[in-house]
Every structure is written in C-alpha cells, then in structure tokens.
Amino acid sequence: MAGRRAPPPSEPPGPPTSVGLWLRVGLWPRVGRWSLAILGASIALVASALVAPWVPFDPTASEASALLAYGIGFACVSGLALVVSALAPSDARIALAAMALAAAALVALVVSAPAPGALPSAVALAALLTLGTAAGAGIGHRIQHAGHLSIVAVVSSVADVASVLAPRGPSHEISESPALLSVLALSWPMIGTARIEPLLGVGDVVFVALYLAAAARHGLSLARSSR
C-alpha cells in the first residue's frame, strides 16, 4: 500500500562457528557413542575374564575344542571391532587427539610392564580400538570415490600377506614376540581357562574402520562394500 515502508532487508546469516557446525552434524553425540562402545568393550573383556574360568569346557580336550574356543574369542573381539568402527567419528582433530591418547596409554603399558591380567588387557583393548578405528575412519572418510576401495582392498591384502610371510615382515615379527602381541593385538579370554589370548591385529581394525567409513560416505551398503 502507498505510504507503507518496506521492511529493511535482513542481514544474511554469518558462517556457523565450528562448535555450532559440529553440534549440527551430530559430531559430539557420535563421539559419545564411540567412547561408550570402547568403554563397553573393555568392561566386557573384564567380565568375560571373570566368567571364563568357570565355564565347564576344556579347550585342551581336542583340536576341535581348541578351535571352538578360539573361534568364540575371535568372534567376540571381531564383533566389538565392527561396532566401534561403525561409530568412529571422521573429524581429523578428534582422530588425532584420540590416537595420541591411545598411543600414550600403550607406551605406558609397555614401560610399566604390568603382570598379565584382565585390567591391563582391557586398557590395551580400549587403546587399540581407539587407535585403529580413529585412524581408519579418518582415512576412509577422505576416500574421494567408491571405486578406490577396490584398490585399497588389493593393496592391503598384498601387504598383509607379505607382512605375515616375510621373515622380517612386521606381522611376522610381532607374532614371534609375546610382549609386542600384548600391546599390538586385541586379546580376549578363552572359555574354560584363565588365559587371555591375542586374536586380532590392530592393522585389521584400521582397515575395518576404513571400509566402513568410506562405505558410509558414499552410501554403500555393508553387503556391497564387503565384496
């Protein structure tokens, strides 16, 4: 209408602060879920270590019994690695900070050389899950094209085989050293015994988190990304 002033143009909103952007995309809730999953994995290891000796099962009775005990342990630790990997945040600053804390915890374990037991194993498990999933998710989220995963799969497979079979390969050297295995492999209690055995290398956790992060970024299903 004549004589009515038009409202002044509103100022365009400024760029969101980093904190506001993180909250908007749900980074901190994701970090919280990731941290709780790592804590839950450590608690599960301690609980399993308390229960395992009381299970009426003898893994030394036969080769099949031993395979079953190791299979159950491997399934447990692999399942935990998958869950924690799926929840790992991809922010580089969070990943670097978490990896630094995890590395410091592993160094402290090596220096202090605690007696074997559930608590040191739980600390090592938490540190390795943190280190492996943070590194893998940070790299996987930055893979620019889904097709690059095929190249990563081939290269990682060749490197893994060479690392295990070569006399001076890292995996071969680690497998020959109980001290290195205790801080570089995820361990789990063996049912029917008081032993806690190393079952999964931290390198495997890195690649699991890498594939899951890349699959999530490019909208791939888990079935498709696992081919």
mmCIF file of C-alpha atoms in Angstrom:
data_model
loop_
_atom_site.group_PDB
_atom_site.id
_atom_site.type_symbol
_atom_site.label_atom_id
_atom_site.label_comp_id
_atom_site.label_asym_id
_atom_site.label_seq_id
_atom_site.Cartn_x
_atom_site.Cartn_y
_atom_site.Cartn_z
ATOM 1 C CA MET A 1 0.000 0.000 0.000
ATOM 2 C CA ALA A 2 1.037 3.596 -0.599
ATOM 3 C CA GLY A 3 2.918 5.166 2.264
ATOM 4 C CA ARG A 4 3.958 1.847 3.885
ATOM 5 C CA ARG A 5 7.671 1.361 4.161
ATOM 6 C CA ALA A 6 9.203 -1.879 3.062
ATOM 7 C CA PRO A 7 10.921 -3.735 5.907
ATOM 8 C CA PRO A 8 14.699 -3.394 5.904
ATOM 9 C CA PRO A 9 16.458 -6.309 4.274
ATOM 10 C CA SER A 10 17.627 -8.825 6.812
ATOM 11 C CA GLU A 11 21.338 -9.473 7.043
ATOM 12 C CA PRO A 12 22.439 -12.831 5.690
ATOM 13 C CA PRO A 13 23.401 -15.243 8.419
ATOM 14 C CA GLY A 14 27.095 -15.461 9.060
ATOM 15 C CA PRO A 15 29.062 -18.650 8.709
ATOM 16 C CA PRO A 16 28.409 -21.083 11.523
ATOM 17 C CA THR A 17 31.046 -21.402 14.177
ATOM 18 C CA SER A 18 32.981 -24.634 14.315
ATOM 19 C CA VAL A 19 31.224 -25.578 17.555
ATOM 20 C CA GLY A 20 27.795 -24.888 16.072
ATOM 21 C CA LEU A 21 28.644 -26.854 12.947
ATOM 22 C CA TRP A 22 29.851 -29.827 14.989
ATOM 23 C CA LEU A 23 26.677 -29.829 17.054
ATOM 24 C CA ARG A 24 24.532 -29.555 13.940
ATOM 25 C CA VAL A 25 26.050 -32.566 12.236
ATOM 26 C CA GLY A 26 25.922 -34.568 15.426
ATOM 27 C CA LEU A 27 29.672 -34.978 15.908
ATOM 28 C CA TRP A 28 29.715 -34.882 19.683
ATOM 29 C CA PRO A 29 26.853 -37.384 20.131
ATOM 30 C CA ARG A 30 28.769 -39.664 17.770
ATOM 31 C CA VAL A 31 31.965 -39.225 19.789
ATOM 32 C CA GLY A 32 29.985 -40.061 22.909
ATOM 33 C CA ARG A 33 28.586 -43.269 21.403
ATOM 34 C CA TRP A 34 32.045 -44.215 20.149
ATOM 35 C CA SER A 35 33.583 -43.639 23.584
ATOM 36 C CA LEU A 36 30.838 -45.625 25.314
ATOM 37 C CA ALA A 37 31.327 -48.510 22.871
ATOM 38 C CA ILE A 38 35.065 -48.584 23.641
ATOM 39 C CA LEU A 39 34.372 -48.479 27.381
ATOM 40 C CA GLY A 40 31.770 -51.224 26.984
ATOM 41 C CA ALA A 41 34.290 -53.397 25.127
ATOM 42 C CA SER A 42 36.763 -53.081 27.996
ATOM 43 C CA ILE A 43 34.099 -53.885 30.588
ATOM 44 C CA ALA A 44 33.001 -56.892 28.525
ATOM 45 C CA LEU A 45 36.579 -58.186 28.466
ATOM 46 C CA VAL A 46 36.917 -57.909 32.256
ATOM 47 C CA ALA A 47 33.541 -59.593 32.784
ATOM 48 C CA SER A 48 34.445 -62.390 30.372
ATOM 49 C CA ALA A 49 37.787 -62.898 32.119
ATOM 50 C CA LEU A 50 35.951 -63.367 35.425
ATOM 51 C CA VAL A 51 33.443 -65.831 33.972
ATOM 52 C CA ALA A 52 35.635 -67.782 31.518
ATOM 53 C CA PRO A 53 37.469 -69.984 34.084
ATOM 54 C CA TRP A 54 34.140 -71.177 35.491
ATOM 55 C CA VAL A 55 32.726 -72.346 32.171
ATOM 56 C CA PRO A 56 32.615 -76.177 32.161
ATOM 57 C CA PHE A 57 34.586 -76.515 28.949
ATOM 58 C CA ASP A 58 38.092 -77.851 28.307
ATOM 59 C CA PRO A 59 39.683 -76.338 25.183
ATOM 60 C CA THR A 60 42.622 -78.742 25.530
ATOM 61 C CA ALA A 61 40.425 -81.837 25.258
ATOM 62 C CA SER A 62 40.734 -81.976 21.475
ATOM 63 C CA GLU A 63 41.718 -79.938 18.443
ATOM 64 C CA ALA A 64 38.041 -79.226 17.773
ATOM 65 C CA SER A 65 37.627 -77.882 21.310
ATOM 66 C CA ALA A 66 40.624 -75.596 20.893
ATOM 67 C CA LEU A 67 39.289 -74.313 17.553
ATOM 68 C CA LEU A 68 35.896 -73.671 19.123
ATOM 69 C CA ALA A 69 37.432 -71.695 21.998
ATOM 70 C CA TYR A 70 39.496 -69.571 19.636
ATOM 71 C CA GLY A 71 36.532 -69.155 17.295
ATOM 72 C CA ILE A 72 34.343 -67.823 20.102
ATOM 73 C CA GLY A 73 37.071 -65.418 21.225
ATOM 74 C CA PHE A 74 37.715 -64.241 17.678
ATOM 75 C CA ALA A 75 34.011 -63.706 17.060
ATOM 76 C CA CYS A 76 33.721 -61.610 20.225
ATOM 77 C CA VAL A 77 36.684 -59.368 19.515
ATOM 78 C CA SER A 78 35.784 -59.029 15.810
ATOM 79 C CA GLY A 79 32.212 -58.067 16.670
ATOM 80 C CA LEU A 80 33.418 -55.401 19.066
ATOM 81 C CA ALA A 81 35.819 -54.058 16.430
ATOM 82 C CA LEU A 82 32.960 -53.813 13.915
ATOM 83 C CA VAL A 83 30.674 -51.972 16.337
ATOM 84 C CA VAL A 84 33.341 -49.494 17.441
ATOM 85 C CA SER A 85 34.470 -48.960 13.826
ATOM 86 C CA ALA A 86 30.909 -48.171 12.729
ATOM 87 C CA LEU A 87 30.655 -45.481 15.430
ATOM 88 C CA ALA A 88 34.080 -43.894 14.934
ATOM 89 C CA PRO A 89 33.997 -40.150 14.115
ATOM 90 C CA SER A 90 35.729 -38.928 10.976
ATOM 91 C CA ASP A 91 36.826 -35.480 12.201
ATOM 92 C CA ALA A 92 40.614 -35.218 11.854
ATOM 93 C CA ARG A 93 41.115 -33.241 15.075
ATOM 94 C CA ILE A 94 39.156 -35.745 17.130
ATOM 95 C CA ALA A 95 41.008 -38.632 15.482
ATOM 96 C CA LEU A 96 44.448 -37.157 16.130
ATOM 97 C CA ALA A 97 43.677 -36.353 19.754
ATOM 98 C CA ALA A 98 42.240 -39.820 20.375
ATOM 99 C CA MET A 99 45.182 -41.512 18.667
ATOM 100 C CA ALA A 100 47.652 -39.527 20.775
ATOM 101 C CA LEU A 101 45.898 -40.574 23.997
ATOM 102 C CA ALA A 102 45.727 -44.205 22.867
ATOM 103 C CA ALA A 103 49.405 -44.260 21.901
ATOM 104 C CA ALA A 104 50.332 -42.761 25.284
ATOM 105 C CA ALA A 105 48.329 -45.483 27.055
ATOM 106 C CA LEU A 106 50.097 -48.219 25.060
ATOM 107 C CA VAL A 107 53.512 -46.718 25.802
ATOM 108 C CA ALA A 108 52.622 -46.592 29.487
ATOM 109 C CA LEU A 109 51.683 -50.269 29.385
ATOM 110 C CA VAL A 110 54.980 -51.177 27.742
ATOM 111 C CA VAL A 111 57.027 -49.117 30.213
ATOM 112 C CA SER A 112 55.191 -50.304 33.310
ATOM 113 C CA ALA A 113 55.143 -53.963 32.126
ATOM 114 C CA PRO A 114 52.206 -54.967 34.352
ATOM 115 C CA ALA A 115 51.548 -58.593 35.191
ATOM 116 C CA PRO A 116 49.248 -60.289 32.663
ATOM 117 C CA GLY A 117 45.639 -59.945 33.656
ATOM 118 C CA ALA A 118 42.212 -58.639 32.801
ATOM 119 C CA LEU A 119 42.784 -54.966 33.664
ATOM 120 C CA PRO A 120 45.953 -54.434 31.562
ATOM 121 C CA SER A 121 44.296 -56.345 28.715
ATOM 122 C CA ALA A 122 41.202 -54.138 28.991
ATOM 123 C CA VAL A 123 43.341 -50.983 28.835
ATOM 124 C CA ALA A 124 45.206 -52.338 25.807
ATOM 125 C CA LEU A 125 41.915 -53.286 24.144
ATOM 126 C CA ALA A 126 40.491 -49.793 24.644
ATOM 127 C CA ALA A 127 43.676 -48.145 23.376
ATOM 128 C CA LEU A 128 43.902 -50.359 20.293
ATOM 129 C CA LEU A 129 40.229 -49.907 19.418
ATOM 130 C CA THR A 130 40.657 -46.150 19.788
ATOM 131 C CA LEU A 131 43.845 -46.041 17.737
ATOM 132 C CA GLY A 132 42.672 -48.382 14.988
ATOM 133 C CA THR A 133 39.161 -47.040 14.491
ATOM 134 C CA ALA A 134 40.195 -43.374 14.681
ATOM 135 C CA ALA A 135 42.923 -43.882 12.078
ATOM 136 C CA GLY A 136 40.763 -45.995 9.788
ATOM 137 C CA ALA A 137 37.700 -43.736 9.924
ATOM 138 C CA GLY A 138 39.834 -40.630 9.376
ATOM 139 C CA ILE A 139 41.350 -42.123 6.224
ATOM 140 C CA GLY A 140 38.216 -43.835 4.945
ATOM 141 C CA HIS A 141 36.084 -40.710 5.126
ATOM 142 C CA ARG A 142 38.547 -38.958 2.818
ATOM 143 C CA ILE A 143 38.427 -41.533 0.023
ATOM 144 C CA GLN A 144 37.086 -39.499 -2.875
ATOM 145 C CA HIS A 145 35.490 -42.250 -4.966
ATOM 146 C CA ALA A 146 33.879 -45.559 -4.020
ATOM 147 C CA GLY A 147 35.880 -47.325 -6.725
ATOM 148 C CA HIS A 148 39.080 -46.507 -4.862
ATOM 149 C CA LEU A 149 38.070 -49.073 -2.245
ATOM 150 C CA SER A 150 38.914 -51.854 -4.692
ATOM 151 C CA ILE A 151 42.465 -50.557 -4.964
ATOM 152 C CA VAL A 152 42.718 -50.265 -1.191
ATOM 153 C CA ALA A 153 41.460 -53.842 -0.792
ATOM 154 C CA VAL A 154 44.046 -55.252 -3.221
ATOM 155 C CA VAL A 155 46.947 -53.269 -1.769
ATOM 156 C CA SER A 156 46.005 -54.073 1.836
ATOM 157 C CA SER A 157 45.640 -57.792 1.051
ATOM 158 C CA VAL A 158 49.044 -57.988 -0.647
ATOM 159 C CA ALA A 159 50.679 -56.009 2.153
ATOM 160 C CA ASP A 160 49.059 -58.199 4.800
ATOM 161 C CA VAL A 161 50.234 -61.440 3.179
ATOM 162 C CA ALA A 162 53.771 -60.091 2.730
ATOM 163 C CA SER A 163 53.824 -58.813 6.309
ATOM 164 C CA VAL A 164 52.880 -62.248 7.663
ATOM 165 C CA LEU A 165 55.017 -64.466 5.400
ATOM 166 C CA ALA A 166 58.196 -62.406 5.080
ATOM 167 C CA PRO A 167 60.730 -63.356 7.793
ATOM 168 C CA ARG A 168 61.281 -59.665 8.566
ATOM 169 C CA GLY A 169 57.676 -58.631 7.988
ATOM 170 C CA PRO A 170 56.033 -56.572 10.760
ATOM 171 C CA SER A 171 53.234 -59.083 11.383
ATOM 172 C CA HIS A 172 55.694 -61.976 11.448
ATOM 173 C CA GLU A 173 57.943 -60.163 13.921
ATOM 174 C CA ILE A 174 55.008 -59.244 16.150
ATOM 175 C CA SER A 175 53.646 -62.797 16.140
ATOM 176 C CA GLU A 176 57.006 -64.038 17.420
ATOM 177 C CA SER A 177 57.077 -61.586 20.334
ATOM 178 C CA PRO A 178 54.608 -62.050 23.221
ATOM 179 C CA ALA A 179 55.485 -58.570 24.506
ATOM 180 C CA LEU A 180 54.553 -56.942 21.193
ATOM 181 C CA LEU A 181 51.431 -59.070 20.838
ATOM 182 C CA SER A 182 50.191 -57.891 24.229
ATOM 183 C CA VAL A 183 50.103 -54.258 23.079
ATOM 184 C CA LEU A 184 49.539 -54.553 19.301
ATOM 185 C CA ALA A 185 46.839 -57.234 19.125
ATOM 186 C CA LEU A 186 43.328 -57.232 20.552
ATOM 187 C CA SER A 187 43.013 -60.002 23.141
ATOM 188 C CA TRP A 188 40.086 -61.925 24.584
ATOM 189 C CA PRO A 189 39.594 -64.518 27.365
ATOM 190 C CA MET A 190 39.481 -68.170 26.342
ATOM 191 C CA ILE A 191 36.442 -70.011 27.675
ATOM 192 C CA GLY A 192 37.235 -72.699 30.221
ATOM 193 C CA THR A 193 40.604 -71.149 31.092
ATOM 194 C CA ALA A 194 42.125 -68.123 32.814
ATOM 195 C CA ARG A 195 44.138 -67.254 29.689
ATOM 196 C CA ILE A 196 43.678 -64.068 27.666
ATOM 197 C CA GLU A 197 44.935 -64.628 24.135
ATOM 198 C CA PRO A 198 45.808 -62.127 21.351
ATOM 199 C CA LEU A 199 43.435 -62.698 18.444
ATOM 200 C CA LEU A 200 43.175 -59.672 16.128
ATOM 201 C CA GLY A 201 45.870 -57.253 14.975
ATOM 202 C CA VAL A 202 45.327 -53.519 15.210
ATOM 203 C CA GLY A 203 46.018 -53.244 11.471
ATOM 204 C CA ASP A 204 42.892 -55.280 10.780
ATOM 205 C CA VAL A 205 40.882 -52.832 12.897
ATOM 206 C CA VAL A 206 42.267 -49.916 10.872
ATOM 207 C CA PHE A 207 41.058 -51.431 7.605
ATOM 208 C CA VAL A 208 37.653 -52.403 9.007
ATOM 209 C CA ALA A 209 37.082 -48.801 10.117
ATOM 210 C CA LEU A 210 38.422 -47.510 6.783
ATOM 211 C CA TYR A 211 35.995 -49.603 4.725
ATOM 212 C CA LEU A 212 33.009 -48.769 6.927
ATOM 213 C CA ALA A 213 33.760 -45.026 6.885
ATOM 214 C CA ALA A 214 34.207 -44.984 3.111
ATOM 215 C CA ALA A 215 31.047 -47.033 2.617
ATOM 216 C CA ALA A 216 29.076 -44.654 4.836
ATOM 217 C CA ARG A 217 30.382 -41.610 2.977
ATOM 218 C CA HIS A 218 29.445 -42.971 -0.451
ATOM 219 C CA GLY A 219 26.159 -44.544 0.619
ATOM 220 C CA LEU A 220 27.239 -48.127 0.051
ATOM 221 C CA SER A 221 25.515 -50.974 1.822
ATOM 222 C CA LEU A 222 27.592 -53.169 4.102
ATOM 223 C CA ALA A 223 26.911 -56.169 1.843
ATOM 224 C CA ARG A 224 28.164 -54.296 -1.216
ATOM 225 C CA SER A 225 31.230 -52.831 0.479
ATOM 226 C CA SER A 226 32.271 -56.252 1.807
ATOM 227 C CA ARG A 227 32.534 -57.813 -1.654
#
